[in-house]
Each structure stands twice: as structure tokens, then as C-alpha cells.
Amino acid sequence: MPDQAETRFTRIQQKNRDAILMAALTVFSAGGFKGSTIDQIAEAAGMSKPNVLYYFTSKDEIYQTLLQQLLATWLAPLRRLDPAGDPLNELLEYVRAKLCMARDFPHESRLFAHEILEGAPQLRDILTTKLKPLIDAKVAILNDWMNRGAIRRTDPHHLIFSIWALTQHYADFETQVHAVLGPGHDPYAEAEPFLNNLYRRMLTVDP
Amino acid sequence: MPDQAETRFTRIQQKNRDAILMAALTVFSAGGFKGSTIDQIAEAAGMSKPNVLYYFTSKDEIYQTLLQQLLATWLAPLRRLDPAGDPLNELLEYVRAKLCMARDFPHESRLFAHEILEGAPQLRDILTTKLKPLIDAKVAILNDWMNRGAIRRTDPHHLIFSIWALTQHYADFETQVHAVLGPGHDPYAEAEPFLNNLYRRMLTVDP
DNA sequence: CAGATTATTGACCGGACGGTCAAAGTCAGG
DNA sequence: CCTGACTTTGACCGTCCGGTCAATAATCTG
């Protein structure tokens, strides 16, 4: 690929890069970084291995590009948490949004899980420089809500962890969920009222 | 290794097999099956690669032996759920036991997470033939408790999923948890009262 | 201690994989 | 249609890795 310092990508470049990233998401999310090969990505993208390496200089660059893209969309629902909104509704809406993301973007969830599970070799810095400040800000909002008595007092960090764990579980452990539920179940449809009820019970202040 | 159809393992065999399995647990839990090499296991076990393959016929056999061992201990707390005990206490005790397992055996948790995340290529059968019946039995107990009004009615399958998700999260996403909390936190010590409160709120029936 | 069995390892093999390269194919503008 | 830049790929290279083997060391047994 020619040097592209200033110009935008051409139509073909855009199309092929997108195809590669889409294919790589599927492949990486299933097998992790080391468990996936450029050949698999190339086949899933419908092109030859050298052509994949014509648009990305290495397997690593594909993976990192994917993670960067992912992170932005992954944290969007949390960013939307509005300090001016109704506390309980804001939180229940956040839970709902995260559950929808697990349902609609399971590959993204599993890619992220793989990365963290292996010690976040690529994301470690970003977790402390980008994620922690964001969480700290949201924790402050939660603390404020709790101080005002709008929601029941509980550990705000672990409240956020619980939301992540309970929603992403359905994407990350999909195989297990399906095996245990057996056929004829829609895990996400069942999880929505379950989680809604759980957080409503937990966060509503006693009369 | 000589054919050992009937006899028990000798002292040396027992010691070396244990050392290999211990080392393999650490290595596999960090990198998954494909992300780990026999050389890494050999080095962690303090012996040469051919010697590792003298005690186990292949990398795959090490992995499967590890999974088999793991599964038994992993499901033990759930098996202990006693239909004759006090429902709320039984469940809170199960949550506490699972949280202790995540704290004391994080490698086991992550090995299991890797396996499920990659679609459970080795465990798929066991999940439906062994795990599902166990869960079905425990779900029946939960349903009975709910019918008797001993705990609040909710979806029993998803109640179990939630316990798994909320406890294993601290082991599987340890890197993220530490990055977000920053130094000076003991995630497990904080999680215990949080989860105790959560499930107490959720399961206690209104007066 | 002798002899047989068990334990250990350096050297090696074959295949898979990340990445390179040169040659061939394709496309846009004049 | 021609030219030059962009795109595509078959063939190849070096490395890593799972696994084998023969030769050596350690251990057990009579």
C-alpha cells in the first residue's frame, strides 16, 4: 500500500481494510491473538494472505487497530450516564444498553475478554490512563446520587463491575449458557427482566 | 513412561506429573491452549521438553487432564447446596464459597474462562451431559424454595448465572479490576459485603 | 555389585505460521 | 490505447513448535 500520510483512503482501500477488520474480529474473538492466523483472516475476508499484509503491515497492527476501534464504542454507554437524569432510570438504562451490546456485538465482547484474560498486553496502559479516569468520574456521580439518597448506598466501583460482569457474561460464556439452558431459550430476553429486577431491588431506597 | 495399565504411579512419576500439571495450569491459564507451548510448561516445571512428553503423550493430554481435575473441584460448592438447609443462608454461603474460589484459585477460573470463551472445544459434551443435569437439579431446589416463599421469586437459571458471573469476574478480569480500582484496594474483601448485600436484598421476601 | 528397568535430555524432523518479494494483473487519466 | 500507479498473489524464507528417537544417566531389584 502506498504511503498515505495525508490523503484519505481510496474506495478500494476502505472496502478492503473494512473487510479485513470485520474478518479479523470474527477470527480473533474466537481464538484470541495467538490462536488465530493471518491465513484464517485472509480466507474470512476473501483474499490472499499477502494482500492482507498489503493493507496492514502485520498481524499485530490488525489486532491493535481492532482494539482501538472497539474501545470507543464499548465505553459509549457508560459515557452517556447523565448526572442530571433520574438516577435509577439512568442506571437501569445503562444495564439495558450493556445487555444489548452483549447481544448485538458478542464478538467485540469476547475479543475484549480475551485481551483482559491474557493480562491486557495491549490495553494495560489505556486501562489506567483512559478507563480509570472515566470510571472515577462516574463513581463520583454515583456517590453524589447515594449522598442525596436517590439510590441506595453501596460500593460504586463494585456496582459498575457487577453490571459489566452480569451483561458480558451472556456473550463471553455463551456456550455454557446455551448448554445449561438447553434449547428453546432466549438468554437475553430472559436476562433483561432479571437484571432490571435485580438492580431495581438493590438500588431502590426503602420507604 | 512404561505401560501402567494396572499399577499405581511410582513416587517419581507422581511427583513429576504433579509438577507438570501445576506448571501447565499456570501457563495455560495465562495464554490459553494455543497460546502456550510445551517448552513454557517444561521450563515452569523445571525439566526438559522431552521429559514432559515422557509423562504425557501430548500437549493435548496435559490440557484435558487439567480440565477434568478442575471441573470436579470447580462444581463442588454448587453440589453442597442443601435443599434441607436455610434457603437464604445456603445461597449466601454458595456466593461466599464461589468468591473464595475465585480468590484462591484464579488460575483455575481463567483456564475455564479460556475454554468456554473459545467455544468449549473440549468441554462441550460435558457441559450438556454433566453440568446441565446438575444445574437442573439445583434449579428444582431453587424453585421449591421460591414456591414455599422462603426466597423471593426470580429466574433460577439466571440467578445461578449471576453468581458465576459476579464471582469469577474478579479472577478473570483481574487486570481490569486492579487498573480501575488503583492501588490500595483488596477487591475480594470489598466484593464480599457487596455481594452479600446484593443477594440479601434480592432474595429476601418483603414482610 | 550386576543387570534390568525407569528417567532424562540433546539433536533432530516435519509442518505451520508470520512475513517478504518479484512478477503479474487492474485501473484511472491523458 | 498507453502509461504509470495501485492492487493481487504464488512462491519462498526463517522461525517456532509439537513430537520423535537414540543415547545416556539414575534408580530399583536380586
PDB file of C-alpha atoms in Angstrom, chain A residues 59 120 161 172:
ATOM      1  CA  LYS A  59      -0.921  -9.305  12.354  1.00  0.00           C
ATOM      2  CA  ALA A 120      -4.172  -6.977  28.688  1.00  0.00           C
ATOM      3  CA  PHE A 161     -18.109  -4.208  37.965  1.00  0.00           C
ATOM      4  CA  ASP A 172     -18.420 -14.379  26.813  1.00  0.00           C
TER       5      ASP A 172
END
